[in-house]
């Protein structure tokens, strides 16, 4: 029996379909209170007075919390400790938490919120990152968090990558193209909003139940804000209705706020955001400005690139330094470039702190690098797939940051397979014929190739580890615990398959328990497309240990090896009767990585995933409307453990990429986001998805990975949006340089 | 969050309007609730009393005959209207408009009465009902009266009905078998969405009678003033479209909102008038098929 690669149904699917999965808001504890957060209405100002006296007199209000009530450090711990849990003197963005209240019921909590009086002295604010860098701009950043403060007080981070000689590279080029590209906010739009419940426990401990990606981040943050040892903080993940990066750092804030109230009230406290609050006050994808210059020889060979990019980080550091780092290491694309100069800056502004979002700082530079490849192809009169093929990285090549690729480089195969599956040349001809016969409509085809460094890499190598706990029950069923989470991506299926395959048992004989920080050691965050890879390895390690014990026991019982799966209950029973230890722990850590911040060179990631997407769009020239007609998505994520969930990830990524490139937009004025919910923020619907996308996996195996698997989760979105944008540019025959490519923007481009 | 209100399920029409009258403007009729509950949650409406009329059996009827037209009870959900064979064949523009409202789940609850009484400029069923000259049957303590849809909309979110009036049905007059109707809607995504612009038209090639109405382009859905002369089926569309656009801009005032800019709406107007004329005169198919 092999379960690996099969389209095994997700063990968590039935409950979710039936509505039986319990999300945070479905849970209640005896005496539980309901929290509301009193937030700043202005982007920048000094807090003059916080008057909660009327709140406190509300008959249903149990308690309020201000910075004076914080027993530990008043910070939301992420990377830098610049963000306070509750602002105490200055507010830096609209929606920043200032005070908290807990009431007996949700309606009363809302009512009481309106009784709070906070006086501010409004200060000048800046929301554009380029303006924030100008001398004399209002200062946003907490000085200690502005690594680039010598240059500008609002420069959070500046990172450079320099390889070869860029000047010489451009001198050697036959053509040079330059462009400026802008992308806007993207909201995660997970189905379930942010939420956590904090429950004070005996012996001065506390448990957090929450919708989250990173239980160990939350554990650390809550311990810090309450001033508790880590052992006193337990975090349990509840069924999580989507995350996409939005539940990487933000749950640390949500849980910290709930914990502060629970600690003071000595009662359970639930804090669940409503949609408007969630959209306005939680992290989004960093808006960007990317300037890109590329040079190539007549035959298309890249000679040099020079990239200068700026990300709007918002008011606090949160994850921006890591987001910037990934942008830096993705900016060259999946190509061989001998001479490289990349310079990235993340800038503080008086806006909501931006954070992790599927792709994590890479989609912004991907839009740029793929647009540049097309510009080069156009100037050289070359086919767009061909120029990518010629420059694509192969085993033995060096990446832009000087990393020699030892194995598992499938980008060339993705390009070649995408050419075949999309019937590239035929399609280009068909599109030309369509355009010749339709005066008011244009079709276009776009392509995009990407690389993705799997895992956290050299930015935080200490996080790339994972644990597993595996227990043979007395009846031969198996309990498994891990430290990375299911958030809709299919991890439960993948890990259950790995364990059941190795033990030779049916999927329904294994139970993966809710993720709980007391079950396994810190396993790092469930981000960076690392869940299946890292926890998969930990599970394999545990399985290996348990199998050895099972083998021993079966020898003693005279059970031949091939009969073990069928007679596992007998063997398990003997463990019980003979007092054998039926539980094991698995452990995994990533291969070593290294990176030099001075040069930007090194081996920042242990392996890369790749993809090539081909998209076909139709543009209505009179209205500027865009329709995504087809998409061919070819991915190399190493071994695919579950075809069904993997294809689901790809199809979802295509739709999310469509949203990023075309429909999703948040206007911002004076630090205020002009968005309320899904009537104003338009995510694509299922009818906007291409009717029958083609998804295929070429499997360039990664030998240290579980069965050769790498990571997949983020890559589909990364490849999709740029293929769609490039298809639009192809259709209208004009440059496109800013997302979203709304009908209005398309009409402007057409008029230019 | 929903504030506090009382809920009463009326058993008769009289019972319904009597409650409204007694509450003196602080009550609201609850039909599907797909606007009302959203408005209450958003704090845009705060009625003390909700009067649910769905218990009144007679409001649940939809009848159609080619001779007398359609009578759509105020509680009939949009899905029932979309699926009705008579409506689909005789008033396809209305069926199309009803089908584009929200999602299937929304249409299981939402009604035409609610769509009209909510009086959104973007109400999708308004343009087809304007061109079809539909009539609301209304009951109140003062008796029954008829209100043409053409005189219903007073302002954005404001109708000419009085607080104690209950719409009992929407009557659509019969049209000759030759009459064509069409509805076109521009939205931001292909799935459910409110209109950036919606237009409906009615045309009879036998008489040359042509009427068009436009939504989402003024404070209310508006009927475009008539051309004043019959339009032959082979009339040149570009010229006709220009004349109608000139008439239309007398009654529309496009604004910018989070769905589109005023300029974009203004730019769509001639495009949609032209497409509507193509649909009506040449019966070309710009619509998405009703599923
Ligand atoms: C997700 C979503 C998507 C939507 N999409 C669309 C769309 O695409 N297009 C569109 O046009 N609308 C849309 N709507 C709005 C709404 O669904 C429609 O306007 C619907 O037709 C309202 O009907 P209802 O029966 O739900 O009205 P209700 O909400 O019950 O009532 C609306 C108003 O009409 C009054 N009213 C209702 N019945 C009567 C009566 N018999 N007599 C007197 N007054 C009455 C109510 O008091 C209230 O003021 C959408 C709404 C949602 C929530």
CSV table of N, CA and C and ligand atoms in Angstrom, one decimal, chain A residues 679, chain B residues 20 27-39 45 47 50-51 53-54 59 73-78 97-103 106-107 109-126 137-139 159 161-163 165-170 183 185 187 191-195 198, ligand 1:
chain,number,residue,atom,x,y,z
A,679,UNK,N,-17.9,44.2,0.5
A,679,UNK,CA,-18.6,45.0,-0.6
A,679,UNK,C,-17.7,46.0,-1.2
B,20,UNK,N,-47.7,48.9,11.5
B,20,UNK,CA,-46.9,49.9,11.0
B,20,UNK,C,-47.4,51.3,11.5
B,27,UNK,N,-41.3,51.4,12.6
B,27,UNK,CA,-41.3,50.0,12.3
B,27,UNK,C,-40.9,49.8,10.8
B,28,UNK,N,-40.5,48.6,10.5
B,28,UNK,CA,-40.2,48.3,9.1
B,28,UNK,C,-40.7,47.0,8.7
B,29,UNK,N,-41.2,46.9,7.4
B,29,UNK,CA,-41.6,45.6,6.9
B,29,UNK,C,-40.3,44.7,6.7
B,30,UNK,N,-40.4,43.5,7.1
B,30,UNK,CA,-39.3,42.6,6.9
B,30,UNK,C,-39.8,41.6,5.8
B,31,UNK,N,-39.1,41.7,4.7
B,31,UNK,CA,-39.3,40.7,3.6
B,31,UNK,C,-38.2,39.7,3.7
B,32,UNK,N,-37.3,39.6,2.7
B,32,UNK,CA,-36.2,38.7,2.8
B,32,UNK,C,-35.2,39.1,3.9
B,33,UNK,N,-35.1,40.4,4.2
B,33,UNK,CA,-34.2,40.9,5.2
B,33,UNK,C,-32.8,41.1,4.7
B,34,UNK,N,-32.6,40.9,3.4
B,34,UNK,CA,-31.2,40.9,2.9
B,34,UNK,C,-30.7,42.4,2.8
B,35,UNK,N,-31.6,43.3,2.7
B,35,UNK,CA,-31.1,44.7,2.9
B,35,UNK,C,-31.3,45.2,4.3
B,36,UNK,N,-32.5,44.9,4.8
B,36,UNK,CA,-32.9,45.4,6.1
B,36,UNK,C,-31.9,45.0,7.2
B,37,UNK,N,-31.6,43.7,7.3
B,37,UNK,CA,-30.7,43.3,8.4
B,37,UNK,C,-29.3,43.8,8.2
B,38,UNK,N,-28.9,43.9,7.0
B,38,UNK,CA,-27.6,44.5,6.7
B,38,UNK,C,-27.6,46.0,7.2
B,39,UNK,N,-28.6,46.7,6.9
B,39,UNK,CA,-28.7,48.1,7.3
B,39,UNK,C,-28.8,48.2,8.8
B,45,UNK,N,-30.2,51.7,9.9
B,45,UNK,CA,-31.6,51.6,10.2
B,45,UNK,C,-31.7,51.1,11.6
B,47,UNK,N,-35.1,50.3,13.4
B,47,UNK,CA,-36.5,50.2,13.7
B,47,UNK,C,-36.7,49.5,15.0
B,50,UNK,N,-40.0,45.0,13.7
B,50,UNK,CA,-40.0,44.4,12.4
B,50,UNK,C,-41.3,43.7,12.2
B,51,UNK,N,-42.0,44.0,11.1
B,51,UNK,CA,-43.2,43.4,10.8
B,51,UNK,C,-43.0,42.4,9.6
B,53,UNK,N,-44.1,40.0,6.9
B,53,UNK,CA,-45.3,39.8,6.1
B,53,UNK,C,-45.3,38.4,5.5
B,54,UNK,N,-44.3,37.6,5.7
B,54,UNK,CA,-44.2,36.3,5.0
B,54,UNK,C,-45.2,35.3,5.5
B,59,UNK,N,-49.6,36.9,-0.2
B,59,UNK,CA,-48.4,37.7,-0.7
B,59,UNK,C,-47.4,36.7,-1.3
B,73,UNK,N,-46.5,38.5,-5.9
B,73,UNK,CA,-46.8,38.8,-4.5
B,73,UNK,C,-45.5,39.4,-3.9
B,74,UNK,N,-45.7,40.2,-2.8
B,74,UNK,CA,-44.5,40.9,-2.2
B,74,UNK,C,-43.6,40.0,-1.6
B,75,UNK,N,-44.0,38.8,-1.2
B,75,UNK,CA,-43.1,37.8,-0.5
B,75,UNK,C,-42.4,36.8,-1.4
B,76,UNK,N,-42.7,36.9,-2.7
B,76,UNK,CA,-42.1,35.9,-3.6
B,76,UNK,C,-40.6,36.1,-3.8
B,77,UNK,N,-39.8,35.1,-3.5
B,77,UNK,CA,-38.4,35.3,-3.6
B,77,UNK,C,-37.9,35.3,-5.0
B,78,UNK,N,-36.8,36.0,-5.2
B,78,UNK,CA,-36.3,36.2,-6.6
B,78,UNK,C,-36.1,34.9,-7.3
B,97,UNK,N,-32.4,40.4,-14.8
B,97,UNK,CA,-32.0,41.3,-13.7
B,97,UNK,C,-32.2,40.6,-12.4
B,98,UNK,N,-33.3,39.9,-12.2
B,98,UNK,CA,-33.5,39.2,-10.9
B,98,UNK,C,-32.4,38.2,-10.6
B,99,UNK,N,-31.9,37.5,-11.7
B,99,UNK,CA,-30.9,36.5,-11.6
B,99,UNK,C,-29.6,37.1,-11.2
B,100,UNK,N,-29.3,38.3,-11.5
B,100,UNK,CA,-28.0,38.9,-11.2
B,100,UNK,C,-28.0,39.5,-9.8
B,101,UNK,N,-29.1,39.4,-9.0
B,101,UNK,CA,-29.1,39.9,-7.7
B,101,UNK,C,-28.4,38.9,-6.8
B,102,UNK,N,-27.3,39.3,-6.2
B,102,UNK,CA,-26.6,38.5,-5.2
B,102,UNK,C,-26.3,37.1,-5.7
B,103,UNK,N,-26.3,36.2,-4.7
B,103,UNK,CA,-26.0,34.8,-5.0
B,103,UNK,C,-27.3,34.0,-4.9
B,106,UNK,N,-28.9,34.3,-1.5
B,106,UNK,CA,-29.5,35.6,-1.3
B,106,UNK,C,-30.9,35.6,-2.0
B,107,UNK,N,-30.9,35.1,-3.2
B,107,UNK,CA,-32.2,35.1,-4.0
B,107,UNK,C,-33.2,34.2,-3.4
B,109,UNK,N,-34.1,34.4,-0.5
B,109,UNK,CA,-34.7,35.2,0.5
B,109,UNK,C,-35.2,36.5,-0.1
B,110,UNK,N,-34.4,37.1,-1.0
B,110,UNK,CA,-34.6,38.5,-1.4
B,110,UNK,C,-35.9,38.6,-2.3
B,111,UNK,N,-36.6,39.7,-2.2
B,111,UNK,CA,-37.8,39.9,-3.0
B,111,UNK,C,-37.7,41.2,-3.8
B,112,UNK,N,-38.6,41.2,-4.8
B,112,UNK,CA,-38.7,42.4,-5.6
B,112,UNK,C,-39.1,43.6,-4.8
B,113,UNK,N,-40.2,43.3,-4.0
B,113,UNK,CA,-40.7,44.4,-3.1
B,113,UNK,C,-39.6,45.0,-2.3
B,114,UNK,N,-38.7,44.2,-1.7
B,114,UNK,CA,-37.6,44.7,-0.9
B,114,UNK,C,-36.6,45.4,-1.7
B,115,UNK,N,-36.3,44.9,-2.9
B,115,UNK,CA,-35.4,45.5,-3.8
B,115,UNK,C,-35.8,47.0,-4.2
B,116,UNK,N,-37.1,47.1,-4.4
B,116,UNK,CA,-37.6,48.4,-4.8
B,116,UNK,C,-37.8,49.3,-3.6
B,117,UNK,N,-38.3,48.8,-2.5
B,117,UNK,CA,-38.5,49.7,-1.3
B,117,UNK,C,-37.2,50.1,-0.7
B,118,UNK,N,-36.2,49.3,-0.8
B,118,UNK,CA,-34.9,49.7,-0.3
B,118,UNK,C,-34.3,50.9,-1.1
B,119,UNK,N,-34.8,51.0,-2.3
B,119,UNK,CA,-34.5,52.2,-3.2
B,119,UNK,C,-33.1,52.5,-3.3
B,120,UNK,N,-32.2,51.5,-3.5
B,120,UNK,CA,-30.8,51.8,-3.8
B,120,UNK,C,-30.8,52.2,-5.3
B,121,UNK,N,-29.9,53.1,-5.6
B,121,UNK,CA,-29.7,53.5,-7.0
B,121,UNK,C,-29.3,52.3,-7.9
B,122,UNK,N,-28.7,51.3,-7.2
B,122,UNK,CA,-28.2,50.1,-8.0
B,122,UNK,C,-29.2,49.0,-8.0
B,123,UNK,N,-30.3,49.1,-7.5
B,123,UNK,CA,-31.3,48.0,-7.4
B,123,UNK,C,-31.5,47.4,-8.8
B,124,UNK,N,-31.2,46.2,-8.9
B,124,UNK,CA,-31.2,45.6,-10.3
B,124,UNK,C,-32.5,45.4,-10.9
B,125,UNK,N,-33.5,45.1,-10.1
B,125,UNK,CA,-34.8,44.9,-10.7
B,125,UNK,C,-35.5,46.2,-11.1
B,126,UNK,N,-35.0,47.3,-10.7
B,126,UNK,CA,-35.7,48.6,-10.9
B,126,UNK,C,-35.7,49.0,-12.4
B,137,UNK,N,-48.9,47.4,-5.9
B,137,UNK,CA,-50.2,47.4,-5.2
B,137,UNK,C,-49.9,47.6,-3.7
B,138,UNK,N,-50.5,48.7,-3.1
B,138,UNK,CA,-50.1,49.1,-1.8
B,138,UNK,C,-51.3,49.2,-0.9
B,139,UNK,N,-51.2,48.7,0.3
B,139,UNK,CA,-52.3,48.8,1.3
B,139,UNK,C,-51.9,49.5,2.5
B,159,UNK,N,-38.3,56.3,-0.9
B,159,UNK,CA,-39.5,56.1,-1.8
B,159,UNK,C,-40.6,57.1,-1.4
B,161,UNK,N,-43.5,56.1,-0.7
B,161,UNK,CA,-44.5,55.4,0.2
B,161,UNK,C,-44.5,56.0,1.6
B,162,UNK,N,-45.6,55.9,2.2
B,162,UNK,CA,-45.7,56.4,3.6
B,162,UNK,C,-45.4,55.2,4.5
B,163,UNK,N,-45.0,55.6,5.8
B,163,UNK,CA,-44.5,54.6,6.7
B,163,UNK,C,-45.5,53.5,7.0
B,165,UNK,N,-47.6,52.1,4.8
B,165,UNK,CA,-48.0,51.4,3.6
B,165,UNK,C,-47.2,50.1,3.4
B,166,UNK,N,-48.0,49.1,3.1
B,166,UNK,CA,-47.4,47.8,2.8
B,166,UNK,C,-47.5,47.5,1.3
B,167,UNK,N,-46.4,47.2,0.6
B,167,UNK,CA,-46.6,46.7,-0.7
B,167,UNK,C,-47.1,45.3,-0.7
B,168,UNK,N,-48.2,45.0,-1.4
B,168,UNK,CA,-48.7,43.7,-1.4
B,168,UNK,C,-48.3,42.9,-2.6
B,169,UNK,N,-48.1,43.6,-3.7
B,169,UNK,CA,-47.8,42.9,-5.0
B,169,UNK,C,-47.2,43.9,-6.0
B,170,UNK,N,-46.5,43.3,-7.0
B,170,UNK,CA,-46.0,44.1,-8.1
B,170,UNK,C,-46.7,43.5,-9.3
B,183,UNK,N,-31.6,43.3,-20.3
B,183,UNK,CA,-31.0,43.8,-19.1
B,183,UNK,C,-29.5,43.6,-19.2
B,185,UNK,N,-25.7,44.4,-17.1
B,185,UNK,CA,-25.1,44.9,-15.8
B,185,UNK,C,-23.6,44.8,-15.9
B,187,UNK,N,-20.4,44.7,-13.5
B,187,UNK,CA,-20.0,44.6,-12.1
B,187,UNK,C,-18.5,44.3,-12.1
B,191,UNK,N,-18.8,36.9,-10.3
B,191,UNK,CA,-19.8,36.4,-9.3
B,191,UNK,C,-20.6,37.5,-8.8
B,192,UNK,N,-21.3,37.3,-7.7
B,192,UNK,CA,-22.3,38.3,-7.3
B,192,UNK,C,-21.6,39.6,-6.8
B,193,UNK,N,-22.2,40.7,-7.3
B,193,UNK,CA,-21.7,42.0,-7.0
B,193,UNK,C,-22.8,43.0,-7.3
B,194,UNK,N,-22.7,44.2,-6.6
B,194,UNK,CA,-23.6,45.2,-7.0
B,194,UNK,C,-23.2,45.9,-8.3
B,195,UNK,N,-24.1,46.5,-8.9
B,195,UNK,CA,-23.8,47.1,-10.3
B,195,UNK,C,-22.9,48.3,-10.2
B,198,UNK,N,-26.2,49.5,-14.5
B,198,UNK,CA,-27.1,48.5,-15.0
B,198,UNK,C,-28.1,49.3,-15.9
C,1,LIG,C1,-24.7,39.6,-0.3
C,1,LIG,C2,-25.7,40.5,-0.9
C,1,LIG,C3,-25.7,40.7,-2.3
C,1,LIG,C4,-26.6,41.6,-2.9
C,1,LIG,N1,-26.5,41.7,-4.2
C,1,LIG,C5,-27.4,42.6,-4.8
C,1,LIG,C6,-27.4,42.8,-6.2
C,1,LIG,O1,-26.6,42.2,-6.9
C,1,LIG,N2,-28.3,43.6,-6.7
C,1,LIG,C7,-29.3,44.2,-6.0
C,1,LIG,O2,-30.1,45.0,-6.5
C,1,LIG,N3,-29.3,44.0,-4.6
C,1,LIG,C8,-28.4,43.2,-4.0
C,1,LIG,N4,-28.5,43.0,-2.7
C,1,LIG,C9,-29.5,43.8,-1.9
C,1,LIG,C10,-30.8,43.0,-1.6
C,1,LIG,O3,-30.5,41.6,-1.6
C,1,LIG,C11,-31.9,43.3,-2.6
C,1,LIG,O4,-32.1,44.6,-2.6
C,1,LIG,C12,-33.2,42.5,-2.2
C,1,LIG,O5,-34.0,42.5,-3.3
C,1,LIG,C13,-33.9,43.1,-1.0
C,1,LIG,O6,-35.1,42.3,-0.8
C,1,LIG,P1,-35.5,41.7,0.6
C,1,LIG,O7,-36.7,41.0,0.4
C,1,LIG,O8,-34.4,41.0,1.3
C,1,LIG,O9,-35.8,43.1,1.4
C,1,LIG,P2,-35.7,43.5,2.9
C,1,LIG,O10,-34.3,43.6,3.4
C,1,LIG,O11,-36.6,42.6,3.7
C,1,LIG,O12,-36.3,44.9,2.8
C,1,LIG,C14,-35.7,46.0,2.2
C,1,LIG,C15,-36.5,47.3,2.4
C,1,LIG,O13,-37.7,47.2,1.8
C,1,LIG,C16,-38.8,47.4,2.8
C,1,LIG,N5,-39.8,46.4,2.4
C,1,LIG,C17,-39.7,45.1,2.1
C,1,LIG,N6,-40.8,44.6,1.8
C,1,LIG,C18,-41.8,45.5,1.8
C,1,LIG,C19,-43.1,45.6,1.6
C,1,LIG,N7,-43.8,44.5,1.2
C,1,LIG,N8,-43.8,46.8,1.8
C,1,LIG,C20,-43.1,47.9,2.2
C,1,LIG,N9,-41.8,47.9,2.4
C,1,LIG,C21,-41.1,46.7,2.2
C,1,LIG,C22,-38.1,47.0,4.1
C,1,LIG,O14,-38.8,47.6,5.2
C,1,LIG,C23,-36.7,47.5,3.9
C,1,LIG,O15,-36.7,48.9,4.1
C,1,LIG,C24,-27.6,42.2,-2.1
C,1,LIG,C25,-27.6,42.0,-0.7
C,1,LIG,C26,-26.7,41.2,-0.1
C,1,LIG,C27,-26.7,40.9,1.4
